[in-house]
Amino acid sequence: MKKRLPPFLSLPLGYLGVLGGWVLYHLRRANPEATLQTNANRRPMGITWECEEPFAHGVLRRVVENGIEHVTCQPAEQRFATPIFFQHGMWHGAWCWEAWQKQLAAWGWESHAISLPGHGHSPAQRSIQFCTLDYYLNFLRAEIARLPHKPVLVGHSMGGALTQWYLRYVGDDLPAVVMVASWVSHAMLADNLLRYLRLDPVGLLLMLIHWDAAPMVRTPQVAARALISRQALLSPEALYARLTPESALVLLQHNPPFWRPPERIRTPMLWLAGEADAFFSVEAMRRSAAHYGADFYVAAGAGHNIMMEPSGAEALQHIHHWLAERV
């Protein structure tokens, strides 16, 4: 006689089974090549909001155009012809790059930063649960294509994953790329799951129940523990107030068999790791940098959001000098 599961187990196990099937269905049907052949943007064309902020070394222009927030920082005295394009990571938006954009303007760099749909001031265009890396990549590619010159692409966290996807699926033809505490090269789960489980097992469980990544940053304290050090330049409350919901699908998509990194790239790459990153160990990021033949730099004492840390200024100066020698 077969034993039946207790009622208190059958319901959650059944839910997890259905959820697992739903996830597998969406990941298997995701096709980056096919996605890039379509126009994912469903918002009306045109500018719906804009403002300009002059500052000591240039002008910061914020605009929501064609449904995408685009922040341009134009230096008062431009010294470099190649622009820099910033791509944020999970939960963030273009806002996270503002301090770096202003400092780069002081050194003569033009820079751009966008917010993906449902992030920053970009309105959502589909339910966050259905957002995938190839969906986000479609918007990144479209915004880069609007620039008159190919930019240096700088990606933070998931933005670093999108940078890797860009190199594989769009083109290995950028002047340079910079990975800032990026997702690793091969497998998020292999390098990150146990580390995050030790950090926040409750957040992982809630993410599986709700199937979005918002529980991973569900309070100011939880968000700060994951993203910044205690010496960070902003408070947990200030950080938490600007975070947005995020897809959980993307975390699984950057793994085999759905993802395989390019074996050889021509684009020069610099990889930055935070010494105190809660998500990724320095060694995991060092291995990823080695896979791509990238130069490697460790930001002393920095959490995952290197650009919000005291050592972020020194890290940015390293980026500036590294780029100035190459573009």
Short mmCIF file of C-alpha atoms in Angstrom, two decimals:
data_model
loop_
_atom_site.label_atom_id
_atom_site.label_comp_id
_atom_site.label_asym_id
_atom_site.label_seq_id
_atom_site.Cartn_x
_atom_site.Cartn_y
_atom_site.Cartn_z
CA MET A 1 0.00 0.00 0.00
CA LYS A 2 1.41 3.36 -1.04
CA LYS A 3 1.90 5.91 1.67
CA ARG A 4 0.32 9.28 1.09
CA LEU A 5 2.00 12.54 1.88
CA PRO A 6 0.63 14.34 4.94
CA PRO A 7 -1.79 17.11 3.91
CA PHE A 8 0.50 19.78 5.33
CA LEU A 9 3.23 18.67 2.89
CA SER A 10 1.22 17.89 -0.21
CA LEU A 11 0.07 21.46 -0.80
CA PRO A 12 3.49 23.20 -0.61
CA LEU A 13 5.19 20.41 -2.56
CA GLY A 14 2.48 20.60 -5.20
CA TYR A 15 2.95 24.37 -5.40
CA LEU A 16 6.71 23.98 -5.79
CA GLY A 17 6.17 21.38 -8.51
CA VAL A 18 3.86 23.68 -10.47
CA LEU A 19 6.20 26.61 -9.92
CA GLY A 20 9.18 24.58 -11.09
CA GLY A 21 7.33 23.63 -14.26
CA TRP A 22 6.36 27.26 -14.89
CA VAL A 23 9.96 28.43 -14.43
CA LEU A 24 11.37 25.72 -16.68
CA TYR A 25 8.80 26.54 -19.37
CA HIS A 26 9.73 30.23 -19.44
CA LEU A 27 13.47 29.61 -19.33
CA ARG A 28 13.38 27.03 -22.11
CA ARG A 29 11.32 29.24 -24.39
CA ALA A 30 13.59 32.28 -23.86
CA ASN A 31 15.58 32.74 -27.05
CA PRO A 32 18.02 35.69 -27.08
CA GLU A 33 18.54 35.60 -30.85
CA ALA A 34 14.78 35.66 -31.49
CA THR A 35 14.16 38.29 -28.81
CA LEU A 36 16.72 40.61 -30.38
CA GLN A 37 14.88 40.39 -33.69
CA THR A 38 11.81 42.01 -32.11
CA ASN A 39 11.03 45.44 -30.68
CA ALA A 40 10.26 44.78 -27.01
CA ASN A 41 9.37 48.42 -26.30
CA ARG A 42 5.59 48.83 -26.05
CA ARG A 43 5.50 52.39 -24.73
CA PRO A 44 4.44 55.39 -26.87
CA MET A 45 7.31 57.08 -28.67
CA GLY A 46 8.43 60.53 -27.56
CA ILE A 47 9.56 62.39 -24.45
CA THR A 48 7.20 62.28 -21.47
CA TRP A 49 9.45 63.91 -18.86
CA GLU A 50 12.76 65.77 -18.80
CA CYS A 51 14.85 68.09 -16.65
CA GLU A 52 18.37 69.48 -16.61
CA GLU A 53 20.70 70.01 -13.67
CA PRO A 54 23.78 72.16 -14.26
CA PHE A 55 26.69 71.41 -11.92
CA ALA A 56 30.29 72.55 -11.57
CA HIS A 57 31.70 70.34 -14.34
CA GLY A 58 28.82 70.03 -16.79
CA VAL A 59 25.11 69.33 -17.17
CA LEU A 60 23.11 66.31 -16.05
CA ARG A 61 20.05 65.78 -18.25
CA ARG A 62 17.31 63.36 -17.22
CA VAL A 63 14.68 62.32 -19.73
CA VAL A 64 12.06 59.59 -20.06
CA GLU A 65 11.89 58.94 -23.79
CA ASN A 66 10.11 56.05 -25.48
CA GLY A 67 9.36 54.69 -22.02
CA ILE A 68 13.02 54.52 -20.92
CA GLU A 69 14.73 56.82 -18.44
CA HIS A 70 18.01 58.03 -19.91
CA VAL A 71 20.43 60.15 -17.88
CA THR A 72 23.10 61.97 -19.89
CA CYS A 73 26.03 63.72 -18.23
CA GLN A 74 27.71 66.17 -20.59
CA PRO A 75 31.05 67.57 -19.40
CA ALA A 76 31.78 71.28 -19.66
CA GLU A 77 35.07 70.37 -21.35
CA GLN A 78 35.02 67.06 -23.20
CA ARG A 79 38.44 65.37 -23.39
CA PHE A 80 37.45 61.91 -24.64
CA ALA A 81 35.50 61.14 -27.82
CA THR A 82 34.26 57.75 -26.60
CA PRO A 83 31.19 57.94 -24.33
CA ILE A 84 30.63 55.71 -21.30
CA PHE A 85 27.34 53.82 -20.94
CA PHE A 86 26.26 52.60 -17.49
CA GLN A 87 23.89 49.67 -16.94
CA HIS A 88 22.47 49.13 -13.46
CA GLY A 89 21.78 45.82 -11.76
CA MET A 90 18.88 44.21 -9.90
CA TRP A 91 16.50 46.54 -8.02
CA HIS A 92 18.45 49.68 -9.05
CA GLY A 93 18.08 52.34 -11.73
CA ALA A 94 20.09 55.01 -13.49
CA TRP A 95 20.19 56.95 -10.22
CA CYS A 96 22.89 54.67 -8.77
CA TRP A 97 25.52 56.05 -11.18
CA GLU A 98 24.99 59.80 -10.64
CA ALA A 99 28.03 60.42 -8.43
CA TRP A 100 30.31 58.54 -10.82
CA GLN A 101 28.83 60.33 -13.84
CA LYS A 102 29.53 63.73 -12.31
CA GLN A 103 33.10 62.83 -11.39
CA LEU A 104 33.76 61.43 -14.86
CA ALA A 105 32.48 64.70 -16.33
CA ALA A 106 35.11 66.52 -14.27
CA TRP A 107 37.70 64.36 -16.04
CA GLY A 108 36.19 65.06 -19.46
CA TRP A 109 34.02 61.99 -20.11
CA GLU A 110 30.51 62.08 -21.57
CA SER A 111 28.37 59.39 -19.96
CA HIS A 112 24.92 57.84 -20.21
CA ALA A 113 22.86 55.69 -17.86
CA ILE A 114 19.46 54.07 -18.40
CA SER A 115 16.80 52.51 -16.22
CA LEU A 116 15.37 49.24 -17.51
CA PRO A 117 11.55 48.91 -17.64
CA GLY A 118 10.11 48.83 -14.13
CA HIS A 119 13.26 50.41 -12.64
CA GLY A 120 14.01 54.01 -11.70
CA HIS A 121 11.64 56.29 -13.63
CA SER A 122 11.06 53.81 -16.48
CA PRO A 123 7.48 52.49 -16.32
CA ALA A 124 7.00 48.73 -16.27
CA GLN A 125 6.01 47.17 -19.59
CA ARG A 126 5.31 43.63 -18.37
CA SER A 127 4.91 41.89 -15.02
CA ILE A 128 8.27 41.70 -13.28
CA GLN A 129 7.89 37.91 -12.89
CA PHE A 130 8.10 37.54 -16.68
CA CYS A 131 11.20 39.70 -17.21
CA THR A 132 14.24 37.79 -18.47
CA LEU A 133 17.81 38.73 -19.32
CA ASP A 134 17.13 38.57 -23.06
CA TYR A 135 14.13 40.89 -22.54
CA TYR A 136 16.33 43.41 -20.71
CA LEU A 137 19.10 42.95 -23.28
CA ASN A 138 16.71 44.08 -26.02
CA PHE A 139 16.36 47.49 -24.33
CA LEU A 140 20.07 47.80 -23.59
CA ARG A 141 20.96 47.08 -27.20
CA ALA A 142 18.37 49.58 -28.49
CA GLU A 143 19.63 52.39 -26.25
CA ILE A 144 23.27 51.78 -27.14
CA ALA A 145 22.34 51.77 -30.85
CA ARG A 146 20.94 55.30 -30.48
CA LEU A 147 24.36 56.73 -29.63
CA PRO A 148 26.45 58.17 -32.49
CA HIS A 149 29.56 56.30 -31.27
CA LYS A 150 29.92 52.87 -29.68
CA PRO A 151 30.43 53.41 -25.96
CA VAL A 152 32.42 51.81 -23.21
CA LEU A 153 29.85 49.62 -21.44
CA VAL A 154 29.96 49.55 -17.63
CA GLY A 155 27.71 47.00 -15.92
CA HIS A 156 27.02 46.52 -12.23
CA SER A 157 25.83 43.16 -10.88
CA MET A 158 23.03 42.00 -13.22
CA GLY A 159 24.17 44.82 -15.51
CA GLY A 160 27.46 42.94 -15.72
CA ALA A 161 25.56 39.83 -16.77
CA LEU A 162 23.83 41.89 -19.45
CA THR A 163 27.25 43.12 -20.56
CA GLN A 164 28.37 39.51 -21.01
CA TRP A 165 25.15 38.72 -22.88
CA TYR A 166 25.73 41.77 -25.08
CA LEU A 167 29.20 40.53 -26.01
CA ARG A 168 27.86 37.11 -26.90
CA TYR A 169 24.55 37.93 -28.60
CA VAL A 170 24.89 41.50 -29.92
CA GLY A 171 28.54 42.07 -30.72
CA ASP A 172 32.07 41.72 -29.42
CA ASP A 173 32.96 45.12 -30.86
CA LEU A 174 32.87 47.68 -28.05
CA PRO A 175 35.83 49.95 -27.23
CA ALA A 176 35.97 48.39 -23.74
CA VAL A 177 33.77 46.99 -20.99
CA VAL A 178 33.99 47.37 -17.22
CA MET A 179 32.39 44.88 -14.86
CA VAL A 180 31.50 46.32 -11.44
CA ALA A 181 30.80 43.49 -8.95
CA SER A 182 29.32 41.63 -11.89
CA TRP A 183 27.54 38.32 -11.92
CA VAL A 184 30.09 35.60 -12.50
CA SER A 185 30.96 34.27 -15.93
CA HIS A 186 29.56 30.74 -15.86
CA ALA A 187 26.93 29.87 -13.23
CA MET A 188 25.14 32.04 -10.69
CA LEU A 189 23.90 29.07 -8.67
CA ALA A 190 27.27 27.35 -8.40
CA ASP A 191 29.07 30.47 -7.18
CA ASN A 192 26.29 32.25 -5.31
CA LEU A 193 23.54 29.99 -3.93
CA LEU A 194 25.21 28.68 -0.76
CA ARG A 195 26.74 32.08 -0.06
CA TYR A 196 23.31 33.75 -0.25
CA LEU A 197 21.64 30.94 1.70
CA ARG A 198 23.97 31.67 4.60
CA LEU A 199 23.31 35.40 4.25
CA ASP A 200 19.50 35.33 4.14
CA PRO A 201 17.69 31.94 4.09
CA VAL A 202 14.34 33.64 4.79
CA GLY A 203 14.75 35.90 1.75
CA LEU A 204 15.48 32.91 -0.46
CA LEU A 205 12.37 31.08 0.80
CA LEU A 206 10.16 34.15 0.28
CA MET A 207 11.55 34.60 -3.22
CA LEU A 208 10.56 31.02 -4.08
CA ILE A 209 7.07 31.54 -2.66
CA HIS A 210 6.34 34.86 -4.39
CA TRP A 211 8.61 34.28 -7.38
CA ASP A 212 10.15 37.70 -7.51
CA ALA A 213 13.40 38.93 -6.02
CA ALA A 214 11.93 41.76 -3.91
CA PRO A 215 12.18 39.70 -0.67
CA MET A 216 15.95 39.70 -1.05
CA VAL A 217 15.87 43.45 -0.22
CA ARG A 218 12.63 43.47 1.81
CA THR A 219 13.73 45.88 4.57
CA PRO A 220 16.39 48.60 4.84
CA GLN A 221 18.48 46.36 7.07
CA VAL A 222 18.26 43.33 4.77
CA ALA A 223 19.02 45.44 1.70
CA ALA A 224 22.02 47.06 3.39
CA ARG A 225 23.41 43.72 4.54
CA ALA A 226 23.28 42.46 0.96
CA LEU A 227 24.39 45.55 -0.95
CA ILE A 228 26.59 47.89 1.09
CA SER A 229 29.13 47.92 3.90
CA ARG A 230 28.64 49.71 7.21
CA GLN A 231 30.91 52.49 5.95
CA ALA A 232 28.78 53.16 2.84
CA LEU A 233 28.12 56.72 1.69
CA LEU A 234 24.34 56.42 2.12
CA SER A 235 22.12 55.03 4.84
CA PRO A 236 20.18 51.75 4.61
CA GLU A 237 16.96 53.77 4.58
CA ALA A 238 18.10 56.00 1.70
CA LEU A 239 19.15 52.95 -0.32
CA TYR A 240 15.97 50.99 0.37
CA ALA A 241 13.73 53.92 -0.60
CA ARG A 242 14.99 53.79 -4.20
CA LEU A 243 14.97 50.05 -4.81
CA THR A 244 12.31 48.44 -7.02
CA PRO A 245 10.90 44.91 -7.49
CA GLU A 246 12.96 42.52 -9.56
CA SER A 247 12.58 39.32 -11.54
CA ALA A 248 13.70 35.99 -10.09
CA LEU A 249 13.87 34.38 -13.53
CA VAL A 250 17.04 36.29 -14.34
CA LEU A 251 18.89 34.60 -11.48
CA LEU A 252 18.25 31.16 -12.96
CA GLN A 253 18.76 32.20 -16.58
CA HIS A 254 22.45 33.01 -16.06
CA ASN A 255 23.25 29.31 -15.58
CA PRO A 256 23.78 26.25 -17.77
CA PRO A 257 22.04 25.07 -19.88
CA PHE A 258 20.45 28.49 -20.53
CA TRP A 259 23.74 30.40 -20.58
CA ARG A 260 27.23 29.69 -21.83
CA PRO A 261 29.86 32.48 -21.75
CA PRO A 262 31.85 33.28 -24.88
CA GLU A 263 35.22 31.56 -24.84
CA ARG A 264 37.25 34.36 -26.40
CA ILE A 265 36.48 38.05 -26.58
CA ARG A 266 38.34 40.84 -28.34
CA THR A 267 36.83 43.67 -26.30
CA PRO A 268 39.20 44.87 -23.53
CA MET A 269 37.69 44.15 -20.11
CA LEU A 270 38.30 45.41 -16.58
CA TRP A 271 36.67 43.50 -13.71
CA LEU A 272 36.12 45.19 -10.32
CA ALA A 273 35.39 43.17 -7.18
CA GLY A 274 34.28 44.46 -3.79
CA GLU A 275 36.44 43.08 -1.00
CA ALA A 276 33.39 42.78 1.30
CA ASP A 277 30.81 41.80 -1.35
CA ALA A 278 28.07 39.75 0.34
CA PHE A 279 26.95 38.13 -2.93
CA PHE A 280 30.22 37.10 -4.60
CA SER A 281 33.60 36.14 -3.24
CA VAL A 282 36.68 37.86 -4.59
CA GLU A 283 37.96 34.48 -5.77
CA ALA A 284 34.78 33.75 -7.76
CA MET A 285 35.10 37.10 -9.51
CA ARG A 286 38.82 36.58 -10.05
CA ARG A 287 38.07 33.28 -11.82
CA SER A 288 35.48 35.01 -14.00
CA ALA A 289 37.92 37.76 -14.91
CA ALA A 290 40.52 35.14 -15.80
CA HIS A 291 38.04 33.39 -18.11
CA TYR A 292 37.68 36.58 -20.14
CA GLY A 293 41.33 37.58 -19.90
CA ALA A 294 40.24 40.70 -18.01
CA ASP A 295 42.32 42.98 -15.85
CA PHE A 296 41.27 42.62 -12.21
CA TYR A 297 40.91 45.15 -9.39
CA VAL A 298 39.68 44.78 -5.80
CA ALA A 299 37.98 47.76 -4.11
CA ALA A 300 39.17 47.74 -0.51
CA GLY A 301 36.42 47.17 2.06
CA ALA A 302 33.67 47.67 -0.52
CA GLY A 303 30.32 45.93 -0.50
CA HIS A 304 28.42 44.86 -3.60
CA ASN A 305 27.53 48.46 -4.56
CA ILE A 306 31.11 49.62 -5.06
CA MET A 307 29.99 53.01 -6.38
CA MET A 308 28.36 53.77 -2.99
CA GLU A 309 31.43 52.94 -0.90
CA PRO A 310 34.27 55.14 0.39
CA SER A 311 36.74 53.19 -1.78
CA GLY A 312 34.48 53.74 -4.79
CA ALA A 313 36.26 57.02 -5.57
CA GLU A 314 39.60 55.22 -5.86
CA ALA A 315 37.95 52.47 -7.92
CA LEU A 316 36.52 55.07 -10.30
CA GLN A 317 39.93 56.69 -10.66
CA HIS A 318 41.33 53.27 -11.57
CA ILE A 319 38.60 52.91 -14.23
CA HIS A 320 39.40 56.39 -15.57
CA HIS A 321 43.12 55.69 -15.95
CA TRP A 322 42.50 52.22 -17.40
CA LEU A 323 40.10 53.60 -20.01
CA ALA A 324 42.28 56.61 -20.85
CA GLU A 325 45.01 54.20 -21.96
CA ARG A 326 42.68 52.20 -24.20
CA VAL A 327 40.04 54.39 -25.86
#
